[in-house]
Amino acid sequence: MTWTQNTFDNPVTRYPKVEPPADMVSEPGRDSELDPPADHGEETYVGSGRLEGRKALVTGGDSGIGAAVAIAFAREGADVAIVYLPAEQVDANHVAEQIEKAGRKAVLIPGDLTDRAFCGVAVEHALDALGGLDIVVNNAGKQIFCEDLTQLPDEQFELTMRTNIHAMFYLTKAALPHLPAGAAIINTTSVQAYLPGPQLVDYATTKAAINAFTKALAGQLAPRGIRVNAVAPGPIWTPLQPSKGQPPEKLPKFGEQTPLGRAGQPAELAPAYVFLASPESSYVVGETLAVTGGMPTP
Ligand code: NAD
Ligand code: MG
């Protein structure tokens, strides 16, 4: 699919409504199989040197929001390492191709972030391959719906916590000794932190925790010149949603509840991450930037 962006695009109609079939695919979902396909900025994101010479690590950078962020960072002048699950290699290859097309270095780090040791290995790999690190985006996430708490498997609860919270902690802890003043840490939270869906008890809990982690760590690291912020997406069309992220019957109307009346595209998230990574946001610390299509947040 080819997308275009005009200077005065109407946000309501900039992208068509997403009306996917009420089907479920196994997780992790893949962008290469997403129906309809999503925009990661391949044809639309125009860089302007805002991250020239920077070195970024983006978890979940193979697909969805992370893919759009990785592509935008590269077009802004950063070398980019992405972490993803080995089953997502095809998506990762596509993103690497886009990073290299922008003339930047792409580093591919497949592995499982719920493994604490791997979080350290991933940071070391990125440091070696990039020659340092000054942007960390904790974006990998797990979202599996379950409408009845008594049916929520213990293993799922723990995996959601480990993927969304523990991995962020271990990865950030491993990266911190290497981050210089001027570095940025950006965590992906969600509108679910404020408007938790009854079928996403475990997931919504992690997103509220990510907001608190972000604010607490931001206070701790600001005196060192390291800024920590978060982005809270609303309903965005990514492989997370049809791979058990939503009850399948909800998919055909995904995102229609927003004031804009449509789901967001990953490409619409990337500018928020670029802003928070770049020095132009030097006085923005501990903030959660909502990109929700108008769904209210505190
Ligand atoms: P996505 O499926 O494209 O991205 C999630 C990525 O997480 C996967 O690509 C995968 O590489 C990574 N991941 C999951 N478990 C992992 C593990 N154990 N080890 C390594 N990597 C792992 O979907 P997305 O929607 O772009 O999700 C990105 C982030 O955005 C997530 O944190 C999600 O919670 C958040 N978010 C998404 C939406 C939305 O509507 N899509 C809304 C709010 C927040
Ligand atoms: Mg993926």
Tab-separated table of C-alpha atoms and ligand atoms in Angstrom, residues 27-31 34 40 58-68 83-86 88 91 109-115 118-119 138-143 159 162-164 167 187-193 203 206-207 210 231-243 246 254 263-264 266 269 273 291-292, ligand 1:
chain	number	residue	atom	x	y	z
A	27	GLU	CA	1.307	-14.303	18.566
A	28	PRO	CA	3.651	-12.664	17.985
A	29	GLY	CA	1.702	-11.108	15.131
A	30	ARG	CA	3.654	-10.059	12.085
A	31	ASP	CA	3.495	-6.891	10.031
A	34	LEU	CA	-1.108	-7.756	8.757
A	40	HIS	CA	5.458	2.736	9.333
A	58	VAL	CA	14.518	0.134	20.204
A	59	THR	CA	12.888	-2.973	21.656
A	60	GLY	CA	10.082	-4.433	19.571
A	61	GLY	CA	11.583	-2.453	16.683
A	62	ASP	CA	10.627	-5.059	14.087
A	63	SER	CA	6.982	-4.108	13.731
A	64	GLY	CA	4.208	-1.703	14.644
A	65	ILE	CA	5.114	1.386	16.625
A	66	GLY	CA	8.722	0.256	17.194
A	67	ALA	CA	9.260	-0.207	13.452
A	68	ALA	CA	7.980	3.302	12.740
A	83	VAL	CA	15.400	-6.167	19.579
A	84	TYR	CA	12.647	-8.614	18.618
A	85	LEU	CA	11.648	-12.252	18.965
A	86	PRO	CA	13.398	-14.698	16.589
A	88	GLU	CA	9.827	-11.967	13.751
A	91	ASP	CA	9.693	-8.013	9.861
A	109	ILE	CA	19.269	-8.413	18.001
A	110	PRO	CA	16.818	-11.330	18.106
A	111	GLY	CA	16.025	-12.801	21.526
A	112	ASP	CA	13.560	-13.073	24.384
A	113	LEU	CA	13.424	-10.066	26.704
A	114	THR	CA	11.585	-12.052	29.388
A	115	ASP	CA	14.973	-13.701	29.951
A	118	PHE	CA	19.247	-11.613	27.508
A	119	CYS	CA	18.414	-8.006	28.456
A	138	ASN	CA	11.494	0.337	25.893
A	139	ASN	CA	8.676	-0.526	23.528
A	140	ALA	CA	8.361	-4.334	23.421
A	141	GLY	CA	5.036	-5.398	24.858
A	142	LYS	CA	2.603	-8.219	25.390
A	143	GLN	CA	-1.198	-7.797	25.289
A	159	LEU	CA	4.638	-13.209	31.137
A	162	ARG	CA	7.915	-9.852	32.661
A	163	THR	CA	7.603	-8.532	29.107
A	164	ASN	CA	6.167	-5.114	29.878
A	167	ALA	CA	12.328	-6.310	30.724
A	187	ASN	CA	9.000	4.024	27.438
A	188	THR	CA	5.858	2.977	25.592
A	189	THR	CA	2.893	3.058	27.929
A	190	SER	CA	-0.754	3.232	26.770
A	191	VAL	CA	-4.092	4.989	27.077
A	192	GLN	CA	-4.915	1.742	28.920
A	193	ALA	CA	-3.043	3.196	31.916
A	203	TYR	CA	-1.917	-5.426	30.455
A	206	THR	CA	1.629	-2.914	33.439
A	207	LYS	CA	0.945	0.296	31.546
A	210	ILE	CA	5.301	2.021	33.238
A	231	VAL	CA	4.514	7.896	25.001
A	232	ALA	CA	0.927	6.720	25.534
A	233	PRO	CA	-0.570	5.503	22.260
A	234	GLY	CA	-4.303	5.109	21.759
A	235	PRO	CA	-5.631	2.352	19.481
A	236	ILE	CA	-2.952	1.841	16.816
A	237	TRP	CA	-3.157	-0.650	13.984
A	238	THR	CA	-0.290	-3.075	14.655
A	239	PRO	CA	0.198	-6.867	14.783
A	240	LEU	CA	-0.407	-6.749	18.557
A	241	GLN	CA	-4.149	-6.286	18.052
A	242	PRO	CA	-5.205	-9.243	15.847
A	243	SER	CA	-2.831	-11.599	17.724
A	246	GLN	CA	-8.542	-7.781	21.292
A	254	PHE	CA	-10.957	-0.986	15.953
A	263	ALA	CA	-7.364	3.807	14.509
A	264	GLY	CA	-3.955	5.448	14.406
A	266	PRO	CA	2.350	3.471	13.626
A	269	LEU	CA	3.505	7.790	16.678
A	273	TYR	CA	9.469	9.583	20.007
A	291	VAL	CA	-1.007	10.157	21.033
A	292	THR	CA	-4.520	8.840	21.351
B	1	NAD	P1	3.916	-5.053	17.889
B	1	NAD	O1	3.459	-6.429	18.063
B	1	NAD	O2	4.298	-4.609	16.532
B	1	NAD	O3	5.155	-4.757	18.836
B	1	NAD	C1	5.383	-5.420	20.035
B	1	NAD	C2	6.765	-6.011	19.935
B	1	NAD	O4	7.154	-6.477	21.219
B	1	NAD	C3	6.857	-7.216	19.027
B	1	NAD	O5	7.175	-6.843	17.711
B	1	NAD	C4	7.980	-8.011	19.662
B	1	NAD	O6	9.174	-7.846	18.924
B	1	NAD	C5	8.178	-7.381	21.009
B	1	NAD	N1	8.167	-8.399	22.043
B	1	NAD	C6	7.103	-8.933	22.687
B	1	NAD	N2	7.528	-9.872	23.561
B	1	NAD	C7	8.874	-9.909	23.458
B	1	NAD	C8	9.877	-10.665	24.104
B	1	NAD	N3	9.582	-11.576	25.046
B	1	NAD	N4	11.160	-10.474	23.736
B	1	NAD	C9	11.486	-9.568	22.789
B	1	NAD	N5	10.573	-8.805	22.154
B	1	NAD	C10	9.299	-8.981	22.497
B	1	NAD	O7	2.783	-4.090	18.479
B	1	NAD	P2	2.763	-2.544	18.880
B	1	NAD	O8	1.335	-2.230	19.047
B	1	NAD	O9	3.587	-1.728	17.986
B	1	NAD	O10	3.404	-2.555	20.322
B	1	NAD	C11	4.476	-1.735	20.713
B	1	NAD	C12	4.188	-1.141	22.080
B	1	NAD	O11	3.088	-0.249	21.957
B	1	NAD	C13	3.802	-2.151	23.150
B	1	NAD	O12	4.449	-1.803	24.356
B	1	NAD	C14	2.305	-1.952	23.293
B	1	NAD	O13	1.857	-2.299	24.569
B	1	NAD	C15	2.215	-0.481	23.044
B	1	NAD	N6	0.876	0.024	22.707
B	1	NAD	C16	0.243	-0.398	21.574
B	1	NAD	C17	-1.013	0.092	21.284
B	1	NAD	C18	-1.754	-0.345	20.055
B	1	NAD	O14	-2.966	-0.021	19.941
B	1	NAD	N7	-1.158	-1.054	19.112
B	1	NAD	C19	-1.621	1.016	22.136
B	1	NAD	C20	-0.945	1.427	23.277
B	1	NAD	C21	0.310	0.923	23.546
